[in-house]
Coordinates of C-alpha atoms in Angstrom, one line a residue:
Chain A
X90 CA 38.1 153.4 62.9
X91 CA 39.1 156.8 63.7
X92 CA 42.6 158.5 64.1
X93 CA 41.5 158.2 67.9
X94 CA 42.1 154.6 68.1
X95 CA 43.9 153.1 71.0
X96 CA 45.4 149.5 71.7
X97 CA 45.9 147.5 75.1
X98 CA 48.7 145.1 75.6
X99 CA 48.9 142.4 78.2
X100 CA 51.6 140.5 79.3
X101 CA 50.0 137.6 81.4
X102 CA 53.2 135.9 83.3
X103 CA 52.9 133.2 86.3
X104 CA 53.8 135.5 89.0
X105 CA 52.2 139.2 87.4
X106 CA 50.1 140.5 84.8
X107 CA 51.1 143.8 83.0
X108 CA 48.6 146.1 81.2
X109 CA 49.5 148.9 79.1
X110 CA 47.4 151.3 76.9
X111 CA 48.8 152.9 73.8
X112 CA 47.9 155.5 71.5
X113 CA 47.7 154.9 67.6
X114 CA 51.1 155.8 67.5
X115 CA 52.3 153.5 70.3
X116 CA 52.7 156.1 73.1
X117 CA 52.3 154.7 76.5
X118 CA 49.2 156.3 78.4
X119 CA 48.7 154.2 81.4
X120 CA 50.2 151.1 82.6
X121 CA 49.3 148.8 85.7
X122 CA 50.8 145.7 87.3
X123 CA 49.7 143.3 89.5
X124 CA 50.2 139.7 91.2
X125 CA 48.8 136.7 89.2
X126 CA 47.3 134.3 91.7
X127 CA 47.6 131.2 89.2
X128 CA 46.7 128.7 92.5
X129 CA 43.1 130.3 92.6
X130 CA 42.3 128.5 88.9
X131 CA 41.8 129.9 85.5
X132 CA 38.4 131.7 86.1
X133 CA 39.6 133.6 89.0
X134 CA 42.9 134.9 87.1
X135 CA 40.8 135.5 83.9
X136 CA 38.4 137.7 86.3
X137 CA 41.2 139.3 87.7
X138 CA 42.7 140.2 84.3
X139 CA 39.2 141.4 83.1
X140 CA 39.0 143.9 86.1
X141 CA 42.6 144.7 85.6
X142 CA 41.7 145.7 81.8
X143 CA 38.5 147.5 82.7
X144 CA 40.6 149.6 85.6
X145 CA 43.6 150.4 82.7
X146 CA 41.0 151.7 80.3
X147 CA 39.3 153.9 83.0
X148 CA 42.5 155.2 84.3
X149 CA 43.2 156.2 80.7
X150 CA 39.6 157.6 80.2
X151 CA 39.0 155.5 77.4
X152 CA 35.9 153.4 76.1
X153 CA 35.9 150.2 74.5
X154 CA 34.6 151.5 71.6
X155 CA 37.5 153.7 71.2
X156 CA 39.9 150.4 71.6
X157 CA 41.0 148.8 68.3
X158 CA 41.7 145.9 70.1
X159 CA 43.5 143.7 72.8
X160 CA 46.8 141.9 72.4
X161 CA 48.0 139.4 75.2
X162 CA 51.1 137.7 75.7
X163 CA 50.8 134.3 77.7
X164 CA 53.6 131.8 78.9
X165 CA 53.1 128.9 76.9
X166 CA 52.3 127.7 73.3
X167 CA 49.1 129.0 71.8
X168 CA 46.9 127.9 68.8
X169 CA 47.4 130.7 66.2
X170 CA 44.2 130.7 64.7
X171 CA 41.7 130.6 67.6
X172 CA 44.1 132.4 70.0
X173 CA 43.4 129.5 72.6
X174 CA 46.2 128.8 75.2
X175 CA 47.3 125.2 74.5
X176 CA 49.3 124.9 78.0
X177 CA 50.6 127.3 80.5
X178 CA 52.1 125.5 83.2
X179 CA 53.1 128.5 85.2
X180 CA 49.1 129.3 85.4
X181 CA 48.1 125.7 85.6
X182 CA 46.3 126.2 82.2
X183 CA 44.9 123.6 79.7
X184 CA 43.4 124.4 76.4
X185 CA 42.0 127.7 77.7
X186 CA 39.8 129.7 74.9
X187 CA 41.3 132.9 76.1
X188 CA 40.6 134.9 73.0
X189 CA 37.2 133.7 72.9
X190 CA 36.2 134.4 76.6
X191 CA 37.6 138.1 76.4
X192 CA 36.1 138.8 73.0
X193 CA 32.7 138.1 74.7
X194 CA 33.5 140.0 78.0
X195 CA 35.6 142.9 76.7
X196 CA 33.4 143.6 73.2
X197 CA 36.4 144.1 71.2
X198 CA 38.7 142.2 69.1
X199 CA 41.4 140.3 71.1
X200 CA 44.5 138.4 70.0
X201 CA 46.4 135.7 71.9
X202 CA 50.6 135.0 71.5
X203 CA 52.9 133.4 73.1
X204 CA 54.8 135.8 75.7
X205 CA 58.4 135.3 74.0
X206 CA 56.8 135.9 70.5
X207 CA 55.3 139.2 71.8
X208 CA 58.4 140.4 73.3
X209 CA 60.5 139.6 70.2
X210 CA 58.1 141.4 68.3
X211 CA 58.4 144.3 70.7
X212 CA 62.1 144.3 70.3
X213 CA 61.8 144.2 66.3
X214 CA 59.4 147.0 66.4
X215 CA 60.7 149.6 68.8
X216 CA 63.6 148.4 70.5
X217 CA 66.8 146.9 69.5
X218 CA 65.7 144.9 66.4
X219 CA 64.2 147.3 64.1
X220 CA 64.3 146.9 60.3
X221 CA 65.8 143.5 60.5
X222 CA 65.0 140.7 58.2
X223 CA 65.4 137.9 60.9
X224 CA 65.5 138.6 64.6
X225 CA 65.8 136.1 67.3
X226 CA 65.2 136.8 70.9
X227 CA 66.6 134.9 73.6
X228 CA 65.4 135.1 76.8
X229 CA 66.8 133.2 79.8
X230 CA 64.9 133.2 83.1
X231 CA 63.4 130.6 85.1
X232 CA 62.9 128.6 82.0
X233 CA 64.5 129.7 78.5
X234 CA 62.1 131.6 76.1
X235 CA 63.0 131.9 72.4
X236 CA 61.1 134.0 69.6
X237 CA 61.9 135.0 65.9
X238 CA 60.4 137.7 63.7
X239 CA 61.3 136.5 60.3
X240 CA 60.2 138.9 57.2
X241 CA 58.0 140.8 59.6
X242 CA 56.0 138.1 61.1
X243 CA 56.2 136.1 64.2
X244 CA 57.6 132.9 63.1
X245 CA 54.9 130.0 64.1
X246 CA 53.9 126.6 62.8
X247 CA 50.4 126.2 60.8
X248 CA 48.5 125.4 64.1
X249 CA 50.7 126.5 67.0
X250 CA 53.4 128.8 68.2
X251 CA 56.8 127.2 68.4
X252 CA 60.6 128.4 68.5
X253 CA 60.7 126.5 71.7
X254 CA 64.7 126.9 72.5
X255 CA 64.5 125.8 76.0
X256 CA 63.9 122.4 74.7
X257 CA 66.4 122.0 72.2
X258 CA 68.8 119.2 72.8
X259 CA 71.8 120.6 74.4
X260 CA 73.6 117.5 76.0
X261 CA 73.0 113.8 75.0
X262 CA 71.4 111.8 78.1
X263 CA 71.6 115.1 80.0
X264 CA 69.8 116.2 82.8
X265 CA 65.9 115.9 83.4
X266 CA 64.0 118.5 82.2
X267 CA 60.7 119.9 83.7
X268 CA 59.2 118.7 80.1
X269 CA 59.9 115.1 81.0
X270 CA 62.8 114.7 78.6
X271 CA 66.5 114.7 79.0
X272 CA 69.2 117.1 78.0
X273 CA 67.2 120.2 77.1
X274 CA 68.8 123.0 77.0
X275 CA 66.3 124.6 79.8
X276 CA 67.5 121.9 82.0
X277 CA 71.0 123.2 81.9
X278 CA 71.3 126.6 81.2
X279 CA 68.1 128.2 82.9
X280 CA 68.1 130.0 86.2
X281 CA 66.9 127.2 88.0
X282 CA 69.4 125.0 86.7
X283 CA 72.1 127.6 87.9
X284 CA 70.6 128.0 91.1
X285 CA 70.5 124.1 91.4
X286 CA 74.4 124.2 90.6
X287 CA 74.4 127.2 93.0
X288 CA 72.9 125.7 95.8
X289 CA 75.2 122.5 95.3
X290 CA 78.3 124.4 95.5
X291 CA 76.9 126.6 98.5
X292 CA 75.1 123.7 100.2
X293 CA 72.0 125.6 100.3
X294 CA 68.7 124.0 99.6
X295 CA 65.8 126.7 98.7
X296 CA 66.2 127.4 95.1
X297 CA 63.7 130.2 95.0
X298 CA 66.0 132.5 97.1
X299 CA 68.6 132.3 94.6
X300 CA 67.3 135.1 92.1
X301 CA 69.3 136.7 89.0
X302 CA 70.2 140.0 91.2
X303 CA 71.7 137.5 94.0
X304 CA 73.9 135.8 91.5
X305 CA 74.8 139.1 90.1
X306 CA 75.7 140.7 93.6
X307 CA 77.6 137.3 94.4
X308 CA 79.8 137.8 91.2
X309 CA 80.3 141.4 92.0
X310 CA 81.4 140.4 95.1
X311 CA 84.3 138.3 93.7
X312 CA 82.3 134.6 94.2
X313 CA 84.4 132.7 91.6
X314 CA 82.7 129.5 92.0
X315 CA 79.3 131.2 91.1
X316 CA 80.9 132.9 88.4
X317 CA 82.1 130.0 86.8
X318 CA 78.5 128.5 87.1
X319 CA 76.7 131.4 85.4
X320 CA 79.6 131.6 82.7
X321 CA 79.0 127.9 81.9
X322 CA 75.1 128.4 81.7
X323 CA 75.8 131.4 79.5
X324 CA 78.2 129.7 77.2
X325 CA 75.5 126.7 76.8
X326 CA 73.0 129.3 75.8
X327 CA 75.8 130.6 73.2
X328 CA 76.4 127.3 71.9
X329 CA 72.7 126.8 71.4
X330 CA 72.5 130.5 69.7
X331 CA 75.2 129.1 67.5
X332 CA 72.9 126.2 66.3
X333 CA 70.6 129.0 65.5
X334 CA 73.0 131.1 63.7
X335 CA 73.5 128.3 61.4
X336 CA 70.1 127.6 60.7
X337 CA 68.6 130.9 60.6
X338 CA 71.4 133.2 59.4
X339 CA 69.9 136.0 61.3
X340 CA 70.6 139.5 61.6
X341 CA 70.4 139.9 64.9
X342 CA 70.1 138.2 68.2
X343 CA 68.1 139.9 71.1
X344 CA 69.4 138.9 74.7
X345 CA 66.6 139.7 77.3
X346 CA 64.9 138.3 80.4
X347 CA 66.1 138.5 84.2
X348 CA 69.2 137.1 84.0
X349 CA 70.5 139.3 81.0
X350 CA 69.0 142.2 82.7
X351 CA 71.2 141.3 86.0
X352 CA 74.5 140.2 84.2
X353 CA 74.1 141.9 80.6
X354 CA 78.0 142.3 80.2
X355 CA 78.6 138.6 81.2
X356 CA 75.8 137.2 79.1
X357 CA 76.7 139.3 76.0
X358 CA 80.5 138.2 76.5
X359 CA 79.5 134.3 76.8
X360 CA 76.6 134.4 74.1
X361 CA 79.2 136.0 71.6
X362 CA 82.0 133.6 72.6
X363 CA 79.6 130.5 72.0
X364 CA 78.3 131.9 68.7
X365 CA 82.0 132.9 67.4
X366 CA 83.6 129.3 68.3
X367 CA 80.4 127.3 67.1
X368 CA 78.8 128.9 64.5
X369 CA 80.0 128.8 60.6
X370 CA 82.3 132.0 60.2
X371 CA 80.2 133.3 57.3
X372 CA 77.1 133.5 59.2
X373 CA 78.7 134.1 63.0
X374 CA 80.3 137.3 61.5
X375 CA 77.2 139.0 60.2
X376 CA 75.0 138.6 63.3
X377 CA 74.6 141.3 65.8
X378 CA 74.0 140.5 69.7
X379 CA 72.4 142.9 71.4
X380 CA 71.0 143.1 74.8
X381 CA 67.1 144.0 74.7
X382 CA 66.2 147.5 75.1
X383 CA 62.7 147.9 76.4
X384 CA 62.3 145.5 79.5
X385 CA 59.3 144.9 80.6
X386 CA 57.4 146.8 78.1
X387 CA 58.8 144.5 74.9
X388 CA 55.6 142.3 75.8
X389 CA 53.0 144.9 76.1
X390 CA 54.5 146.7 73.2
X391 CA 54.8 144.0 71.1
X392 CA 51.2 142.4 71.9
X393 CA 49.3 145.2 71.2
X394 CA 51.7 146.2 68.0
X395 CA 50.6 142.6 66.8
X396 CA 47.1 142.9 67.4
X397 CA 47.0 146.3 65.6
X398 CA 48.8 144.6 62.7
X399 CA 46.4 141.7 62.5
X400 CA 43.6 144.4 62.5
X401 CA 45.4 146.1 59.3
X402 CA 46.1 149.2 61.2
X403 CA 49.9 149.3 61.0
Chain B
X20 CA 57.4 134.7 26.8
X21 CA 55.2 132.4 24.8
X22 CA 53.7 129.4 26.1
X23 CA 56.6 127.3 24.5
X24 CA 58.9 128.5 27.4
X25 CA 61.3 125.5 28.6
X26 CA 63.5 125.8 31.9
X27 CA 66.5 124.0 32.7
X28 CA 67.7 122.8 35.8
X29 CA 71.1 121.9 37.0
X30 CA 72.7 119.6 39.9
X31 CA 76.1 120.6 40.4
X32 CA 77.9 117.9 42.6
X33 CA 81.4 117.3 43.8
X34 CA 81.4 114.1 41.7
X35 CA 78.8 114.5 38.8
X36 CA 76.8 117.2 37.2
X37 CA 73.0 116.6 36.2
X38 CA 71.2 118.6 33.6
X39 CA 67.5 118.3 33.1
X40 CA 65.4 120.2 30.5
X41 CA 61.8 120.8 31.4
X42 CA 58.4 122.1 29.7
X43 CA 56.7 125.1 31.0
X44 CA 54.5 122.4 33.4
X45 CA 57.7 120.8 34.4
X46 CA 57.6 117.7 32.2
X47 CA 61.1 116.1 31.8
X48 CA 62.1 116.2 28.0
X49 CA 65.9 115.3 28.4
X50 CA 68.4 114.5 31.2
X51 CA 72.1 114.0 30.9
X52 CA 74.5 113.2 33.5
X53 CA 78.4 113.5 33.4
X54 CA 81.5 113.4 35.9
X55 CA 82.7 116.6 37.8
X56 CA 86.4 116.9 37.5
X57 CA 86.8 119.2 40.6
X58 CA 90.5 119.1 40.6
X59 CA 90.9 120.6 37.1
X60 CA 89.8 124.3 38.7
X61 CA 86.8 126.2 38.5
X62 CA 87.5 127.3 34.8
X63 CA 87.6 123.8 33.5
X64 CA 84.5 122.8 35.5
X65 CA 82.6 126.1 34.3
X66 CA 83.7 125.4 30.9
X67 CA 82.3 121.6 30.8
X68 CA 79.1 122.6 32.6
X69 CA 78.4 125.1 29.8
X70 CA 79.4 122.3 27.0
X71 CA 76.8 120.1 29.0
X72 CA 73.9 122.8 29.2
X73 CA 74.3 123.5 25.2
X74 CA 74.4 119.6 24.3
X75 CA 71.1 119.4 26.7
X76 CA 69.2 121.9 24.8
X77 CA 70.4 120.4 21.4
X78 CA 69.2 117.0 22.3
X79 CA 65.8 118.5 23.3
X80 CA 66.0 120.6 19.9
X81 CA 65.4 123.9 21.9
X82 CA 67.4 127.1 21.3
X83 CA 68.5 129.6 24.1
X84 CA 65.4 131.9 22.8
X85 CA 63.1 129.3 23.9
X86 CA 64.5 129.1 27.3
X87 CA 63.1 130.9 30.1
X88 CA 66.1 130.3 32.5
X89 CA 68.9 128.2 34.1
X90 CA 68.3 126.9 37.5
X91 CA 71.6 125.4 39.3
X92 CA 71.8 123.6 42.7
X93 CA 75.6 123.9 44.0
X94 CA 77.1 122.3 47.0
X95 CA 77.9 125.1 49.3
X96 CA 76.6 128.3 50.5
X97 CA 75.6 131.1 47.9
X98 CA 75.0 134.7 48.2
X99 CA 71.1 134.8 47.6
X100 CA 71.4 138.3 45.9
X101 CA 74.3 137.8 43.3
X102 CA 74.0 134.1 43.0
X103 CA 77.7 133.8 43.7
X104 CA 79.0 130.6 45.3
X105 CA 80.7 131.7 48.3
X106 CA 82.3 128.1 48.8
X107 CA 81.9 124.8 47.7
X108 CA 84.7 122.7 49.2
X109 CA 84.1 119.7 47.0
X110 CA 84.8 121.7 43.9
X111 CA 87.5 123.8 45.6
X112 CA 85.6 127.2 44.8
X113 CA 85.6 130.4 46.7
X114 CA 83.7 133.2 45.6
X115 CA 82.8 132.3 42.2
X116 CA 80.3 134.7 40.6
X117 CA 78.6 131.8 38.5
X118 CA 75.3 133.5 38.1
X119 CA 77.0 136.1 36.2
X120 CA 79.5 134.0 34.2
X121 CA 76.8 131.8 33.0
X122 CA 74.4 134.8 32.1
X123 CA 77.1 136.0 30.1
X124 CA 77.9 132.8 28.3
X125 CA 74.2 131.6 28.2
X126 CA 72.4 134.7 27.0
X127 CA 69.5 133.8 29.5
X128 CA 68.3 134.4 33.0
X129 CA 70.6 132.4 35.5
X130 CA 69.7 131.7 39.2
X131 CA 71.9 129.7 41.6
X132 CA 70.6 128.0 44.8
X133 CA 72.1 125.9 47.3
X134 CA 71.9 121.9 46.2
X135 CA 70.0 121.0 49.2
X136 CA 67.5 124.1 49.1
X137 CA 67.0 123.3 45.5
X138 CA 66.3 119.5 46.4
X139 CA 64.0 120.4 49.1
X140 CA 62.0 122.9 47.1
X141 CA 61.7 119.9 44.2
X142 CA 60.3 117.7 47.0
X143 CA 57.7 120.4 48.2
X144 CA 56.6 121.3 44.7
X145 CA 56.8 118.0 43.0
X146 CA 57.3 115.2 45.7
X147 CA 56.1 114.4 49.1
X148 CA 56.0 118.0 50.6
X149 CA 53.7 119.5 48.1
X150 CA 51.0 122.0 49.8
X151 CA 52.6 121.9 53.3
X152 CA 53.4 125.5 55.0
X153 CA 56.7 124.4 56.2
X154 CA 58.8 121.3 55.0
X155 CA 62.3 120.6 56.2
X156 CA 64.7 118.6 54.1
X157 CA 67.5 116.3 56.1
X158 CA 69.5 114.8 53.2
X159 CA 72.3 112.7 55.4
X160 CA 75.2 111.6 53.1
X161 CA 78.8 112.3 52.7
X162 CA 78.1 115.6 54.8
X163 CA 74.5 116.4 56.3
X164 CA 72.6 118.8 54.2
X165 CA 69.3 120.7 55.3
X166 CA 66.9 123.0 53.8
X167 CA 63.4 124.2 54.4
X168 CA 60.6 125.7 52.4
X169 CA 58.4 127.9 54.5
X170 CA 55.5 129.7 53.3
X171 CA 56.3 128.5 49.8
X172 CA 60.0 130.1 50.0
X173 CA 63.5 128.7 50.3
X174 CA 64.6 129.7 54.0
X175 CA 67.5 131.8 53.8
X176 CA 69.3 134.9 55.5
X177 CA 69.3 138.2 54.0
X178 CA 72.3 137.9 52.2
X179 CA 73.3 134.0 52.4
X180 CA 71.7 130.6 52.3
X181 CA 71.7 128.8 55.6
X182 CA 70.1 126.1 57.4
X183 CA 73.3 124.2 57.7
X184 CA 71.9 121.5 60.0
X185 CA 75.2 119.4 59.4
X186 CA 76.9 122.1 61.9
X187 CA 74.4 122.2 64.4
X188 CA 75.7 121.4 67.8
X189 CA 75.2 117.7 68.6
X190 CA 77.8 116.7 71.3
X191 CA 79.6 119.1 73.5
X192 CA 83.3 118.9 73.0
X193 CA 82.6 115.9 70.1
X194 CA 84.4 114.8 67.1
X195 CA 86.4 117.2 65.2
X196 CA 84.2 118.4 62.2
X197 CA 85.5 119.4 58.7
X198 CA 84.5 122.9 59.3
X199 CA 87.4 123.2 61.9
X200 CA 84.8 123.3 65.0
X201 CA 84.0 120.4 67.4
X202 CA 80.8 118.2 67.9
X203 CA 78.9 119.3 65.1
X204 CA 76.2 116.9 63.7
X205 CA 78.1 115.7 60.4
X206 CA 81.0 115.0 62.7
X207 CA 78.7 112.1 64.3
X208 CA 76.1 111.2 61.8
X209 CA 77.2 111.6 58.3
X210 CA 78.1 108.6 56.0
X211 CA 81.9 109.6 56.6
X212 CA 81.4 109.4 60.4
X213 CA 79.6 105.9 60.0
X214 CA 82.3 104.9 57.7
X215 CA 84.9 105.8 60.5
X216 CA 83.0 104.1 63.1
X217 CA 82.6 100.7 60.7
X218 CA 85.9 101.0 59.9
X219 CA 87.6 101.1 63.3
X220 CA 85.2 98.3 64.1
X221 CA 86.3 96.1 61.3
X222 CA 89.8 97.0 61.2
X223 CA 89.9 98.5 57.8
X224 CA 91.4 101.7 56.6
X225 CA 90.0 103.0 53.4
X226 CA 86.7 104.9 54.3
X227 CA 85.9 105.6 50.4
X228 CA 85.0 101.9 50.2
X229 CA 82.2 102.1 52.8
X230 CA 79.6 103.4 50.7
X231 CA 75.8 103.7 51.4
X232 CA 74.9 100.6 49.7
X233 CA 77.7 98.5 51.6
X234 CA 76.5 99.6 54.6
X235 CA 73.0 98.5 53.7
X236 CA 74.5 94.9 52.5
X237 CA 76.5 94.3 55.6
X238 CA 73.0 94.9 57.8
X239 CA 71.0 92.7 55.5
X240 CA 73.7 90.2 56.1
X241 CA 73.1 90.3 59.5
X242 CA 76.4 92.5 60.6
X243 CA 74.9 93.4 63.8
X244 CA 77.8 95.8 64.9
X245 CA 77.5 97.6 61.5
X246 CA 73.8 98.0 62.3
X247 CA 74.4 99.3 65.7
X248 CA 76.8 101.9 64.3
X249 CA 74.3 103.2 61.4
X250 CA 71.3 103.4 64.1
X251 CA 73.2 105.3 66.7
X252 CA 74.0 107.8 63.6
X253 CA 70.6 107.5 62.4
X254 CA 68.9 108.4 65.8
X255 CA 71.5 111.0 66.3
X256 CA 69.6 112.8 63.2
X257 CA 66.5 112.4 64.8
X258 CA 67.5 114.2 67.8
X259 CA 68.9 116.8 65.7
X260 CA 65.4 116.6 63.7
X261 CA 63.6 117.0 67.0
X262 CA 65.1 120.1 68.1
X263 CA 64.0 121.3 64.4
X264 CA 60.4 120.5 65.3
X265 CA 60.7 122.2 68.8
X266 CA 61.9 125.4 66.5
X267 CA 59.9 125.3 63.5
X268 CA 56.7 123.2 64.1
X269 CA 57.3 121.9 60.5
X270 CA 54.2 119.8 58.5
X271 CA 56.7 117.2 56.9
X272 CA 59.9 116.2 57.4
X273 CA 61.8 115.0 54.2
X274 CA 64.3 112.2 54.4
X275 CA 66.7 111.7 51.3
X276 CA 70.3 111.3 50.1
X277 CA 72.5 108.4 49.7
X278 CA 71.9 106.7 53.4
X279 CA 68.2 106.9 53.2
X280 CA 67.7 105.6 50.0
X281 CA 69.9 102.8 51.0
X282 CA 68.8 102.4 54.5
X283 CA 64.9 103.8 54.1
X284 CA 63.2 101.9 56.7
X285 CA 65.9 102.2 59.3
X286 CA 66.3 106.0 58.9
X287 CA 62.4 106.5 59.0
X288 CA 62.3 104.4 62.1
X289 CA 65.2 106.1 64.0
X290 CA 64.3 109.5 62.9
X291 CA 60.8 109.1 64.3
X292 CA 62.1 107.7 67.5
X293 CA 64.3 110.5 67.9
X294 CA 61.6 112.9 67.3
X295 CA 58.9 111.2 69.6
X296 CA 61.7 111.0 72.5
X297 CA 63.1 114.5 72.3
X298 CA 60.4 116.9 70.6
X299 CA 57.6 118.5 72.5
X300 CA 54.6 116.1 72.1
X301 CA 52.4 118.8 71.2
X302 CA 54.7 119.4 68.2
X303 CA 56.1 115.7 67.6
X304 CA 52.5 114.4 67.1
X305 CA 51.9 116.8 64.1
X306 CA 55.0 116.4 61.8
X307 CA 54.9 113.9 59.3
X308 CA 58.2 112.0 58.8
X309 CA 58.7 110.9 55.0
X310 CA 61.2 109.6 52.6
X311 CA 62.1 111.9 49.7
X312 CA 59.9 110.5 46.5
X313 CA 62.1 112.1 43.6
X314 CA 65.8 110.7 44.1
X315 CA 68.1 112.6 41.8
X316 CA 65.3 114.3 40.2
X317 CA 64.6 116.5 43.3
X318 CA 67.6 119.1 42.9
X319 CA 67.1 119.8 39.0
X320 CA 63.1 120.0 39.4
X321 CA 63.8 122.2 42.2
X322 CA 66.3 124.5 40.7
X323 CA 64.1 124.9 37.3
X324 CA 61.1 125.8 39.3
X325 CA 62.8 128.0 41.3
X326 CA 64.7 130.1 38.5
X327 CA 60.7 129.7 37.0
X328 CA 59.3 131.1 40.0
X329 CA 61.9 134.3 40.0
X330 CA 60.8 135.0 36.7
X331 CA 57.3 135.1 37.7
X332 CA 56.1 132.2 35.8
X333 CA 54.7 130.2 38.4

């Protein structure tokens, strides 16, 4: 490959898909964002994605031959060797061999990662987590995602991606989680859990209206009940973070996602307090707790850098 | 170093110290066990340890020049670069530069590890965890220790040993733990926690009498109240194990320590049930849950193999 190799990063979410074309030094050339229509089925989403990739390359004036590879982050566990998506509930996908499908159609190397892993790697390489030995990413949103970069590599199992912090046990015999189990962190501290509490407090019924920014506005306007609900959830995330500190002795915890973007100060305060009060002092004293720096770009940057690393170009 | 290099492993506990001399292929030549007298102060314990090491070498007919190194497991967090013991509550130690002290007096390379890390590494290399990518060791006893071998290496922080599973949050606002915090796993599921519950149930006051074997005998004799108490604690360990499965996607969880040795079947059942009911099915299905195979030898074998590895002899 010549010095003119380019890398394409994709962040495939349940509501939007984002593509970004980077130079060999990961300077952004082109980015595109479109809505995902998961309800149209896997075939339609993959076709849409293929069009978007082609359009991104065309806009950048880059041919596939100049492309070192495509890295994708997807919202669910992946098979680390084959790049198959094991499940992506927001897209209705089960066992979709995404890497194979795209390698055939795009005629270039493709690697598939869990989206939170890709985002954590992006922050590690280009954002707030640079140079650390162990970086943990916590992304509270509709659910609660987590990722870990340890010794410069994504932390995975032998076969599957892991670090499913949303399903750590937070409350014995607690609330029913989407996964069918009780008491998962996600069932108590995600945006949906907060929205359910807020709806109950305000006698409202449509949880979809209760977005992160809506919560931030209510708190800014002095709504003490909403602030109490959100602080409780953020603190619960902090207690889980304390368990992670006791297990991993990370250098940095990076907080990102919609809730943190809307309520950065509150989240930093409560997660810091949770770690201080629940982790071993020796380990709690050493961990930095930071807000993510790259926003939406963390995922596409991370996925692009990961495919480049897999291709031995870093 | 010639082929006649030998390795010495030490397991330094709060109540006993165990030394074992191994060949280059980790065949046991000599082992010795003596009581530790922590109340006599660090100086006395270190002097006793030095005598025991000398006696072990003498019994094996080995000189220090034939020794590749000494590996020690100690009951507390260690500084991974310097081999200083950060704290060992059972010995009353704080910031003891054990590696430096022993290297000066023994005139050979010394490495210091957390005892549970050494035991988990021993099981990984020579016991039930062989060849796995990720092995987690859980050792419920007086407290609850944990260790992890990931990609063939002890999982540690940049500066300190970690994997303090005894202080993972198990119960929000739960029982007061020895660490000064509330709701730690250790405060709810260790032998001391079980003993406290059993004592309350039986109107007894001296928890030291309620050993693991005493509990096993009561259960074998049909004491349903004791069985309920122990099963609850073992299940709580299983729920914590489920969180570890969700985070690490381990290949094997190895259960060891006094409680498991006395009540192996019960512990395997309850930890398996905890993982099945609380971990994500995808990850729960893949993890093997096994009883440790090496007993007291895991720690000395692990420490000896770790110092050998550090010296580039594996």
